[in-house]
Structures are given as C-alpha cells and as structure tokens.
Amino acid sequence: MIQIVDKPIETDPILRAVDSGEAGAIVTFSGTVRNNARGKQVTYLFYEAYPELAGTELEKVRKEALRRWPLVNVAIVHRIGRMEIGDCSVFIAVSSPHREAAFEACRFVIDTLKVTVPIWKKEFYEDGEVWIEGYCGEISQTSP
Amino acid sequence: MYNGTVKVKVRFFASLKDAVGTGEMDVNIAEDNATARTVFDRLQEQFPALKRYEPIVLVAVNHEYARWETPLTPDAEVVFFPPVSGGLR
C-alpha cells in the first residue's frame, strides 16, 4: 500500500493492509509534527509533494525493502497540506515473520524516503516561514 | 532530437515555485535539439530569482528523474524542484 493523502492519516486500514497470518511482527513508524525546529517555535507545517514522482519513488522504496528483507508486506502513507503540532505526517507499517527484519526494514523505509521522495515541508513560525530543503546554508530562503 | 519549435509544459515545486511565482507554465523553445538545460536557461533569463538554484535544482522529464542533457519531445512535461531535506535521524 502506497498512498499520498491530504486528510488525517487513519492507521487502522494501514495496519490491516500489512497484517497476515504469516506475520509474527508488525513494526510501525509515525512521523509527527514537532513544535520546534532550529531553535524556533513552529506554529504549523505545510507539506507539498510532486505527486506523480513521489508515488513512483515511494513504490521504489517499498520494493527495495521487500527485496532486502524477508518481509510479508510494507505500507507507506504520506500526508500533504497543512498540519498542526502533533499531527501524523507519515505512517509506515512493516510486517514480517520475525521482528528483526521488520525493525530494520521500517528504519530503512523512513531514512530512504526522506532523501529520495520529492515531498518538502515548509515550517511556519510566529515571524516567518521557511522551506526545508536539501542543501546546507548556501541558499537562504526566509520568505517575507 | 527535435528540430524547430517545441512547446513544453513546465512545473515547479516548493521554493522554486515561490521564486517563479507560479507552479505551472507553457514554454515555447524555438531551438533545435532542446534539452532540460535549454528550458532552465531560458527561464533564468525571465526569472532571475532562479539563478541561485542552478547548482542544486533537480529535474524530471515526463515524471522520471532526468539530466540536464535529456532531450525534449513536443509536449514533454519538465519539472524543476529542490532536493529533499533528508531530515535529522
């Protein structure tokens, strides 16, 4: 299961999607909106995806996890749009016969999608907003 | 490779969209053997705010990661976007 949604993520259907009689473990990761970043108070976040390519890249990460570990199933759901503090922005569920593979694969999925899947977040503060993108310092992008 | 004018659809995401002021536009390139580079060069002239993105911008053609030298066919969709952040582990 791969989904990009613009509404709150419902986790029950994701867990059902990876559950199976063959699975002895389901490991999940929930990425949530934190109230601070770079020493500033964050008021809310906005996530934007390049949807066509993000879908393809999420599927690649899922397939690579299934290839590397003896898993039963992998589900990845990413939310886009405005999110408040505490909201879930990404939910991953990995099922496997034994727990070690599910733990390792779940970590691989979140670490990999963070660098390969074209989804960006914009942090909003009391006094401004900044796109969080993949380069270090050269380009300052504080918006007015 | 195509000779003559090609019309391509161009899209931008995240801070590039802010830099250009729109997420989508049609661009006519009256140049033989146009590539993704041709389009970005043309856009930089029109939108100087794009210049600083040149070292890091990523490009997709028809929804697959592409290279600067990727040739453009008529009605191709060319998308320019920043790298993703990676986040802190």
PDB file of N, CA and C in Angstrom, chain A residues 5-99:
ATOM      1  N   VAL A   5      -1.994  11.337   0.857  1.00  0.00           N
ATOM      2  CA  VAL A   5      -3.350  11.775   1.211  1.00  0.00           C
ATOM      3  C   VAL A   5      -3.312  13.230   1.690  1.00  0.00           C
ATOM      4  N   ASP A   6      -4.448  13.900   1.578  1.00  0.00           N
ATOM      5  CA  ASP A   6      -4.499  15.290   2.060  1.00  0.00           C
ATOM      6  C   ASP A   6      -5.427  15.440   3.266  1.00  0.00           C
ATOM      7  N   LYS A   7      -5.669  14.308   3.935  1.00  0.00           N
ATOM      8  CA  LYS A   7      -6.507  14.328   5.138  1.00  0.00           C
ATOM      9  C   LYS A   7      -5.766  13.587   6.255  1.00  0.00           C
ATOM     10  N   PRO A   8      -6.227  13.712   7.494  1.00  0.00           N
ATOM     11  CA  PRO A   8      -5.547  12.980   8.574  1.00  0.00           C
ATOM     12  C   PRO A   8      -5.387  11.489   8.249  1.00  0.00           C
ATOM     13  N   ILE A   9      -4.223  10.945   8.599  1.00  0.00           N
ATOM     14  CA  ILE A   9      -3.921   9.547   8.289  1.00  0.00           C
ATOM     15  C   ILE A   9      -4.671   8.635   9.253  1.00  0.00           C
ATOM     16  N   GLU A  10      -5.405   7.695   8.695  1.00  0.00           N
ATOM     17  CA  GLU A  10      -6.072   6.676   9.521  1.00  0.00           C
ATOM     18  C   GLU A  10      -5.168   5.457   9.559  1.00  0.00           C
ATOM     19  N   THR A  11      -4.780   5.061  10.766  1.00  0.00           N
ATOM     20  CA  THR A  11      -3.786   3.995  10.856  1.00  0.00           C
ATOM     21  C   THR A  11      -4.391   2.586  10.799  1.00  0.00           C
ATOM     22  N   ASP A  12      -5.630   2.425  11.217  1.00  0.00           N
ATOM     23  CA  ASP A  12      -6.213   1.070  11.228  1.00  0.00           C
ATOM     24  C   ASP A  12      -6.187   0.393   9.852  1.00  0.00           C
ATOM     25  N   PRO A  13      -6.611   1.094   8.791  1.00  0.00           N
ATOM     26  CA  PRO A  13      -6.562   0.436   7.473  1.00  0.00           C
ATOM     27  C   PRO A  13      -5.140   0.093   7.033  1.00  0.00           C
ATOM     28  N   ILE A  14      -4.152   0.887   7.496  1.00  0.00           N
ATOM     29  CA  ILE A  14      -2.761   0.608   7.116  1.00  0.00           C
ATOM     30  C   ILE A  14      -2.289  -0.669   7.817  1.00  0.00           C
ATOM     31  N   LEU A  15      -2.646  -0.789   9.096  1.00  0.00           N
ATOM     32  CA  LEU A  15      -2.261  -1.997   9.840  1.00  0.00           C
ATOM     33  C   LEU A  15      -2.937  -3.231   9.246  1.00  0.00           C
ATOM     34  N   ARG A  16      -4.199  -3.075   8.863  1.00  0.00           N
ATOM     35  CA  ARG A  16      -4.905  -4.214   8.242  1.00  0.00           C
ATOM     36  C   ARG A  16      -4.251  -4.605   6.919  1.00  0.00           C
ATOM     37  N   ALA A  17      -3.726  -3.602   6.198  1.00  0.00           N
ATOM     38  CA  ALA A  17      -3.124  -3.873   4.881  1.00  0.00           C
ATOM     39  C   ALA A  17      -1.869  -4.735   4.987  1.00  0.00           C
ATOM     40  N   VAL A  18      -1.152  -4.642   6.109  1.00  0.00           N
ATOM     41  CA  VAL A  18       0.088  -5.426   6.235  1.00  0.00           C
ATOM     42  C   VAL A  18      -0.095  -6.666   7.107  1.00  0.00           C
ATOM     43  N   ASP A  19      -1.241  -6.758   7.780  1.00  0.00           N
ATOM     44  CA  ASP A  19      -1.469  -7.908   8.669  1.00  0.00           C
ATOM     45  C   ASP A  19      -1.683  -9.159   7.828  1.00  0.00           C
ATOM     46  N   SER A  20      -1.221 -10.275   8.366  1.00  0.00           N
ATOM     47  CA  SER A  20      -1.333 -11.530   7.631  1.00  0.00           C
ATOM     48  C   SER A  20      -1.051 -12.664   8.596  1.00  0.00           C
ATOM     49  N   GLY A  21      -1.581 -13.823   8.305  1.00  0.00           N
ATOM     50  CA  GLY A  21      -1.301 -14.991   9.131  1.00  0.00           C
ATOM     51  C   GLY A  21       0.174 -15.350   9.163  1.00  0.00           C
ATOM     52  N   GLU A  22       0.904 -14.963   8.125  1.00  0.00           N
ATOM     53  CA  GLU A  22       2.344 -15.293   8.074  1.00  0.00           C
ATOM     54  C   GLU A  22       3.180 -14.369   8.944  1.00  0.00           C
ATOM     55  N   ALA A  23       2.601 -13.231   9.364  1.00  0.00           N
ATOM     56  CA  ALA A  23       3.379 -12.228  10.087  1.00  0.00           C
ATOM     57  C   ALA A  23       3.413 -12.525  11.576  1.00  0.00           C
ATOM     58  N   GLY A  24       4.634 -12.458  12.144  1.00  0.00           N
ATOM     59  CA  GLY A  24       4.777 -12.566  13.591  1.00  0.00           C
ATOM     60  C   GLY A  24       5.104 -11.224  14.210  1.00  0.00           C
ATOM     61  N   ALA A  25       5.305 -10.211  13.362  1.00  0.00           N
ATOM     62  CA  ALA A  25       5.652  -8.881  13.868  1.00  0.00           C
ATOM     63  C   ALA A  25       5.139  -7.819  12.903  1.00  0.00           C
ATOM     64  N   ILE A  26       4.635  -6.741  13.480  1.00  0.00           N
ATOM     65  CA  ILE A  26       4.347  -5.543  12.686  1.00  0.00           C
ATOM     66  C   ILE A  26       5.039  -4.381  13.389  1.00  0.00           C
ATOM     67  N   VAL A  27       5.959  -3.720  12.678  1.00  0.00           N
ATOM     68  CA  VAL A  27       6.640  -2.537  13.221  1.00  0.00           C
ATOM     69  C   VAL A  27       6.095  -1.319  12.486  1.00  0.00           C
ATOM     70  N   THR A  28       5.779  -0.284  13.264  1.00  0.00           N
ATOM     71  CA  THR A  28       5.257   0.936  12.629  1.00  0.00           C
ATOM     72  C   THR A  28       6.131   2.130  12.985  1.00  0.00           C
ATOM     73  N   PHE A  29       6.144   3.109  12.100  1.00  0.00           N
ATOM     74  CA  PHE A  29       6.786   4.394  12.366  1.00  0.00           C
ATOM     75  C   PHE A  29       5.776   5.489  12.070  1.00  0.00           C
ATOM     76  N   SER A  30       5.650   6.410  13.012  1.00  0.00           N
ATOM     77  CA  SER A  30       4.773   7.548  12.806  1.00  0.00           C
ATOM     78  C   SER A  30       5.612   8.811  12.919  1.00  0.00           C
ATOM     79  N   GLY A  31       5.669   9.579  11.851  1.00  0.00           N
ATOM     80  CA  GLY A  31       6.375  10.864  11.879  1.00  0.00           C
ATOM     81  C   GLY A  31       5.367  11.938  12.262  1.00  0.00           C
ATOM     82  N   THR A  32       5.692  12.726  13.294  1.00  0.00           N
ATOM     83  CA  THR A  32       4.706  13.688  13.799  1.00  0.00           C
ATOM     84  C   THR A  32       5.265  15.108  13.770  1.00  0.00           C
ATOM     85  N   VAL A  33       4.383  16.055  13.739  1.00  0.00           N
ATOM     86  CA  VAL A  33       4.779  17.465  13.626  1.00  0.00           C
ATOM     87  C   VAL A  33       5.245  17.969  14.990  1.00  0.00           C
ATOM     88  N   ARG A  34       6.521  18.385  15.055  1.00  0.00           N
ATOM     89  CA  ARG A  34       7.160  18.840  16.294  1.00  0.00           C
ATOM     90  C   ARG A  34       6.974  20.346  16.444  1.00  0.00           C
ATOM     91  N   ASN A  35       6.911  20.794  17.707  1.00  0.00           N
ATOM     92  CA  ASN A  35       6.601  22.218  17.939  1.00  0.00           C
ATOM     93  C   ASN A  35       7.824  23.131  17.877  1.00  0.00           C
ATOM     94  N   ASN A  36       9.005  22.560  17.548  1.00  0.00           N
ATOM     95  CA  ASN A  36      10.184  23.431  17.450  1.00  0.00           C
ATOM     96  C   ASN A  36      11.153  22.888  16.417  1.00  0.00           C
ATOM     97  N   ALA A  37      11.943  23.791  15.841  1.00  0.00           N
ATOM     98  CA  ALA A  37      12.970  23.403  14.869  1.00  0.00           C
ATOM     99  C   ALA A  37      13.972  24.540  14.775  1.00  0.00           C
ATOM    100  N   ARG A  38      15.267  24.165  14.690  1.00  0.00           N
ATOM    101  CA  ARG A  38      16.323  25.174  14.549  1.00  0.00           C
ATOM    102  C   ARG A  38      16.207  26.268  15.608  1.00  0.00           C
ATOM    103  N   GLY A  39      15.811  25.863  16.832  1.00  0.00           N
ATOM    104  CA  GLY A  39      15.736  26.815  17.931  1.00  0.00           C
ATOM    105  C   GLY A  39      14.537  27.748  17.876  1.00  0.00           C
ATOM    106  N   LYS A  40      13.600  27.479  16.983  1.00  0.00           N
ATOM    107  CA  LYS A  40      12.426  28.342  16.886  1.00  0.00           C
ATOM    108  C   LYS A  40      11.150  27.552  17.183  1.00  0.00           C
ATOM    109  N   GLN A  41      10.161  28.279  17.656  1.00  0.00           N
ATOM    110  CA  GLN A  41       8.853  27.663  17.870  1.00  0.00           C
ATOM    111  C   GLN A  41       8.149  27.526  16.524  1.00  0.00           C
ATOM    112  N   VAL A  42       7.703  26.317  16.227  1.00  0.00           N
ATOM    113  CA  VAL A  42       6.967  26.076  14.987  1.00  0.00           C
ATOM    114  C   VAL A  42       5.472  26.166  15.299  1.00  0.00           C
ATOM    115  N   THR A  43       4.739  26.923  14.489  1.00  0.00           N
ATOM    116  CA  THR A  43       3.301  27.034  14.747  1.00  0.00           C
ATOM    117  C   THR A  43       2.506  26.006  13.943  1.00  0.00           C
ATOM    118  N   TYR A  44       2.926  25.760  12.703  1.00  0.00           N
ATOM    119  CA  TYR A  44       2.354  24.660  11.916  1.00  0.00           C
ATOM    120  C   TYR A  44       3.251  24.371  10.719  1.00  0.00           C
ATOM    121  N   LEU A  45       2.961  23.285  10.009  1.00  0.00           N
ATOM    122  CA  LEU A  45       3.752  22.895   8.838  1.00  0.00           C
ATOM    123  C   LEU A  45       2.863  22.773   7.613  1.00  0.00           C
ATOM    124  N   PHE A  46       3.492  22.942   6.465  1.00  0.00           N
ATOM    125  CA  PHE A  46       2.802  22.673   5.208  1.00  0.00           C
ATOM    126  C   PHE A  46       3.687  21.736   4.390  1.00  0.00           C
ATOM    127  N   TYR A  47       3.117  20.603   3.972  1.00  0.00           N
ATOM    128  CA  TYR A  47       3.858  19.653   3.140  1.00  0.00           C
ATOM    129  C   TYR A  47       3.352  19.725   1.718  1.00  0.00           C
ATOM    130  N   GLU A  48       4.311  19.764   0.779  1.00  0.00           N
ATOM    131  CA  GLU A  48       3.963  19.755  -0.645  1.00  0.00           C
ATOM    132  C   GLU A  48       4.676  18.591  -1.324  1.00  0.00           C
ATOM    133  N   ALA A  49       3.964  17.888  -2.201  1.00  0.00           N
ATOM    134  CA  ALA A  49       4.555  16.767  -2.939  1.00  0.00           C
ATOM    135  C   ALA A  49       4.553  17.068  -4.427  1.00  0.00           C
ATOM    136  N   TYR A  50       5.516  16.500  -5.117  1.00  0.00           N
ATOM    137  CA  TYR A  50       5.425  16.355  -6.573  1.00  0.00           C
ATOM    138  C   TYR A  50       4.761  14.986  -6.741  1.00  0.00           C
ATOM    139  N   PRO A  51       3.431  14.967  -6.859  1.00  0.00           N
ATOM    140  CA  PRO A  51       2.704  13.714  -6.616  1.00  0.00           C
ATOM    141  C   PRO A  51       3.066  12.566  -7.553  1.00  0.00           C
ATOM    142  N   GLU A  52       3.223  12.860  -8.849  1.00  0.00           N
ATOM    143  CA  GLU A  52       3.495  11.758  -9.782  1.00  0.00           C
ATOM    144  C   GLU A  52       4.816  11.062  -9.444  1.00  0.00           C
ATOM    145  N   LEU A  53       5.868  11.864  -9.232  1.00  0.00           N
ATOM    146  CA  LEU A  53       7.178  11.276  -8.950  1.00  0.00           C
ATOM    147  C   LEU A  53       7.247  10.736  -7.520  1.00  0.00           C
ATOM    148  N   ALA A  54       6.581  11.388  -6.591  1.00  0.00           N
ATOM    149  CA  ALA A  54       6.600  10.912  -5.201  1.00  0.00           C
ATOM    150  C   ALA A  54       5.980   9.517  -5.115  1.00  0.00           C
ATOM    151  N   GLY A  55       4.895   9.298  -5.845  1.00  0.00           N
ATOM    152  CA  GLY A  55       4.268   7.970  -5.846  1.00  0.00           C
ATOM    153  C   GLY A  55       5.213   6.909  -6.372  1.00  0.00           C
ATOM    154  N   THR A  56       5.889   7.215  -7.489  1.00  0.00           N
ATOM    155  CA  THR A  56       6.845   6.268  -8.071  1.00  0.00           C
ATOM    156  C   THR A  56       7.991   5.988  -7.111  1.00  0.00           C
ATOM    157  N   GLU A  57       8.520   7.036  -6.478  1.00  0.00           N
ATOM    158  CA  GLU A  57       9.670   6.869  -5.588  1.00  0.00           C
ATOM    159  C   GLU A  57       9.283   6.125  -4.302  1.00  0.00           C
ATOM    160  N   LEU A  58       8.082   6.391  -3.793  1.00  0.00           N
ATOM    161  CA  LEU A  58       7.623   5.630  -2.617  1.00  0.00           C
ATOM    162  C   LEU A  58       7.529   4.144  -2.963  1.00  0.00           C
ATOM    163  N   GLU A  59       7.013   3.854  -4.137  1.00  0.00           N
ATOM    164  CA  GLU A  59       6.904   2.446  -4.556  1.00  0.00           C
ATOM    165  C   GLU A  59       8.283   1.806  -4.685  1.00  0.00           C
ATOM    166  N   LYS A  60       9.273   2.587  -5.163  1.00  0.00           N
ATOM    167  CA  LYS A  60      10.645   2.049  -5.271  1.00  0.00           C
ATOM    168  C   LYS A  60      11.199   1.698  -3.892  1.00  0.00           C
ATOM    169  N   VAL A  61      10.963   2.574  -2.909  1.00  0.00           N
ATOM    170  CA  VAL A  61      11.463   2.316  -1.550  1.00  0.00           C
ATOM    171  C   VAL A  61      10.802   1.049  -1.000  1.00  0.00           C
ATOM    172  N   ARG A  62       9.489   0.942  -1.232  1.00  0.00           N
ATOM    173  CA  ARG A  62       8.749  -0.233  -0.748  1.00  0.00           C
ATOM    174  C   ARG A  62       9.313  -1.522  -1.368  1.00  0.00           C
ATOM    175  N   LYS A  63       9.515  -1.484  -2.694  1.00  0.00           N
ATOM    176  CA  LYS A  63      10.022  -2.682  -3.388  1.00  0.00           C
ATOM    177  C   LYS A  63      11.427  -3.039  -2.913  1.00  0.00           C
ATOM    178  N   GLU A  64      12.266  -2.018  -2.674  1.00  0.00           N
ATOM    179  CA  GLU A  64      13.632  -2.285  -2.232  1.00  0.00           C
ATOM    180  C   GLU A  64      13.627  -2.920  -0.833  1.00  0.00           C
ATOM    181  N   ALA A  65      12.738  -2.454   0.037  1.00  0.00           N
ATOM    182  CA  ALA A  65      12.639  -3.068   1.371  1.00  0.00           C
ATOM    183  C   ALA A  65      12.209  -4.528   1.252  1.00  0.00           C
ATOM    184  N   LEU A  66      11.237  -4.789   0.381  1.00  0.00           N
ATOM    185  CA  LEU A  66      10.755  -6.164   0.202  1.00  0.00           C
ATOM    186  C   LEU A  66      11.839  -7.064  -0.400  1.00  0.00           C
ATOM    187  N   ARG A  67      12.728  -6.463  -1.197  1.00  0.00           N
ATOM    188  CA  ARG A  67      13.810  -7.229  -1.811  1.00  0.00           C
ATOM    189  C   ARG A  67      14.912  -7.545  -0.787  1.00  0.00           C
ATOM    190  N   ARG A  68      15.190  -6.558   0.111  1.00  0.00           N
ATOM    191  CA  ARG A  68      16.329  -6.726   1.023  1.00  0.00           C
ATOM    192  C   ARG A  68      16.033  -7.588   2.240  1.00  0.00           C
ATOM    193  N   TRP A  69      14.791  -7.585   2.716  1.00  0.00           N
ATOM    194  CA  TRP A  69      14.474  -8.311   3.939  1.00  0.00           C
ATOM    195  C   TRP A  69      13.350  -9.325   3.669  1.00  0.00           C
ATOM    196  N   PRO A  70      13.310 -10.381   4.470  1.00  0.00           N
ATOM    197  CA  PRO A  70      12.216 -11.359   4.322  1.00  0.00           C
ATOM    198  C   PRO A  70      10.952 -10.821   4.993  1.00  0.00           C
ATOM    199  N   LEU A  71      10.230  -9.981   4.295  1.00  0.00           N
ATOM    200  CA  LEU A  71       9.053  -9.320   4.862  1.00  0.00           C
ATOM    201  C   LEU A  71       7.781  -9.961   4.331  1.00  0.00           C
ATOM    202  N   VAL A  72       6.691  -9.651   4.987  1.00  0.00           N
ATOM    203  CA  VAL A  72       5.383 -10.041   4.461  1.00  0.00           C
ATOM    204  C   VAL A  72       4.820  -8.880   3.630  1.00  0.00           C
ATOM    205  N   ASN A  73       4.838  -7.666   4.208  1.00  0.00           N
ATOM    206  CA  ASN A  73       4.271  -6.542   3.471  1.00  0.00           C
ATOM    207  C   ASN A  73       4.813  -5.217   4.017  1.00  0.00           C
ATOM    208  N   VAL A  74       4.699  -4.178   3.196  1.00  0.00           N
ATOM    209  CA  VAL A  74       5.125  -2.828   3.580  1.00  0.00           C
ATOM    210  C   VAL A  74       4.045  -1.849   3.125  1.00  0.00           C
ATOM    211  N   ALA A  75       3.637  -0.954   4.010  1.00  0.00           N
ATOM    212  CA  ALA A  75       2.685   0.097   3.647  1.00  0.00           C
ATOM    213  C   ALA A  75       3.286   1.452   4.019  1.00  0.00           C
ATOM    214  N   ILE A  76       3.148   2.419   3.122  1.00  0.00           N
ATOM    215  CA  ILE A  76       3.648   3.773   3.394  1.00  0.00           C
ATOM    216  C   ILE A  76       2.551   4.768   3.019  1.00  0.00           C
ATOM    217  N   VAL A  77       2.162   5.604   3.979  1.00  0.00           N
ATOM    218  CA  VAL A  77       1.164   6.640   3.703  1.00  0.00           C
ATOM    219  C   VAL A  77       1.750   7.984   4.127  1.00  0.00           C
ATOM    220  N   HIS A  78       1.798   8.935   3.198  1.00  0.00           N
ATOM    221  CA  HIS A  78       2.320  10.274   3.494  1.00  0.00           C
ATOM    222  C   HIS A  78       1.193  11.269   3.344  1.00  0.00           C
ATOM    223  N   ARG A  79       1.103  12.166   4.308  1.00  0.00           N
ATOM    224  CA  ARG A  79       0.087  13.211   4.221  1.00  0.00           C
ATOM    225  C   ARG A  79       0.719  14.488   3.678  1.00  0.00           C
ATOM    226  N   ILE A  80      -0.051  15.264   2.917  1.00  0.00           N
ATOM    227  CA  ILE A  80       0.409  16.565   2.444  1.00  0.00           C
ATOM    228  C   ILE A  80      -0.611  17.638   2.838  1.00  0.00           C
ATOM    229  N   GLY A  81      -0.210  18.902   2.684  1.00  0.00           N
ATOM    230  CA  GLY A  81      -1.079  20.003   3.063  1.00  0.00           C
ATOM    231  C   GLY A  81      -0.699  20.547   4.439  1.00  0.00           C
ATOM    232  N   ARG A  82      -1.586  21.333   5.029  1.00  0.00           N
ATOM    233  CA  ARG A  82      -1.299  21.941   6.321  1.00  0.00           C
ATOM    234  C   ARG A  82      -1.469  20.930   7.453  1.00  0.00           C
ATOM    235  N   MET A  83      -0.504  20.929   8.380  1.00  0.00           N
ATOM    236  CA  MET A  83      -0.586  20.052   9.542  1.00  0.00           C
ATOM    237  C   MET A  83      -0.247  20.816  10.811  1.00  0.00           C
ATOM    238  N   GLU A  84      -0.972  20.477  11.870  1.00  0.00           N
ATOM    239  CA  GLU A  84      -0.785  21.147  13.154  1.00  0.00           C
ATOM    240  C   GLU A  84       0.188  20.330  14.011  1.00  0.00           C
ATOM    241  N   ILE A  85       0.664  20.953  15.087  1.00  0.00           N
ATOM    242  CA  ILE A  85       1.579  20.276  16.015  1.00  0.00           C
ATOM    243  C   ILE A  85       0.925  18.965  16.482  1.00  0.00           C
ATOM    244  N   GLY A  86       1.703  17.875  16.420  1.00  0.00           N
ATOM    245  CA  GLY A  86       1.204  16.575  16.867  1.00  0.00           C
ATOM    246  C   GLY A  86       0.564  15.742  15.770  1.00  0.00           C
ATOM    247  N   ASP A  87       0.229  16.353  14.645  1.00  0.00           N
ATOM    248  CA  ASP A  87      -0.362  15.579  13.548  1.00  0.00           C
ATOM    249  C   ASP A  87       0.653  14.587  12.989  1.00  0.00           C
ATOM    250  N   CYS A  88       0.144  13.492  12.447  1.00  0.00           N
ATOM    251  CA  CYS A  88       0.998  12.490  11.811  1.00  0.00           C
ATOM    252  C   CYS A  88       1.173  12.851  10.338  1.00  0.00           C
ATOM    253  N   SER A  89       2.430  13.035   9.908  1.00  0.00           N
ATOM    254  CA  SER A  89       2.683  13.400   8.511  1.00  0.00           C
ATOM    255  C   SER A  89       3.037  12.189   7.658  1.00  0.00           C
ATOM    256  N   VAL A  90       3.589  11.159   8.284  1.00  0.00           N
ATOM    257  CA  VAL A  90       3.925   9.946   7.527  1.00  0.00           C
ATOM    258  C   VAL A  90       3.761   8.740   8.450  1.00  0.00           C
ATOM    259  N   PHE A  91       3.179   7.670   7.903  1.00  0.00           N
ATOM    260  CA  PHE A  91       2.989   6.447   8.689  1.00  0.00           C
ATOM    261  C   PHE A  91       3.460   5.261   7.857  1.00  0.00           C
ATOM    262  N   ILE A  92       4.313   4.454   8.495  1.00  0.00           N
ATOM    263  CA  ILE A  92       4.890   3.282   7.817  1.00  0.00           C
ATOM    264  C   ILE A  92       4.560   2.047   8.646  1.00  0.00           C
ATOM    265  N   ALA A  93       4.135   0.989   7.995  1.00  0.00           N
ATOM    266  CA  ALA A  93       3.908  -0.284   8.688  1.00  0.00           C
ATOM    267  C   ALA A  93       4.596  -1.385   7.902  1.00  0.00           C
ATOM    268  N   VAL A  94       5.380  -2.190   8.622  1.00  0.00           N
ATOM    269  CA  VAL A  94       6.137  -3.279   8.004  1.00  0.00           C
ATOM    270  C   VAL A  94       5.824  -4.564   8.759  1.00  0.00           C
ATOM    271  N   SER A  95       5.423  -5.596   8.039  1.00  0.00           N
ATOM    272  CA  SER A  95       5.165  -6.881   8.683  1.00  0.00           C
ATOM    273  C   SER A  95       6.164  -7.912   8.188  1.00  0.00           C
ATOM    274  N   SER A  96       6.529  -8.828   9.110  1.00  0.00           N
ATOM    275  CA  SER A  96       7.489  -9.875   8.766  1.00  0.00           C
ATOM    276  C   SER A  96       7.242 -11.077   9.665  1.00  0.00           C
ATOM    277  N   PRO A  97       7.757 -12.236   9.266  1.00  0.00           N
ATOM    278  CA  PRO A  97       7.588 -13.426  10.119  1.00  0.00           C
ATOM    279  C   PRO A  97       8.236 -13.215  11.491  1.00  0.00           C
ATOM    280  N   HIS A  98       9.427 -12.570  11.524  1.00  0.00           N
ATOM    281  CA  HIS A  98      10.145 -12.343  12.775  1.00  0.00           C
ATOM    282  C   HIS A  98      10.513 -10.867  12.892  1.00  0.00           C
ATOM    283  N   ARG A  99      10.647 -10.367  14.127  1.00  0.00           N
ATOM    284  CA  ARG A  99      10.681  -8.922  14.347  1.00  0.00           C
ATOM    285  C   ARG A  99      11.922  -8.212  13.828  1.00  0.00           C
TER     286      ARG A  99
END
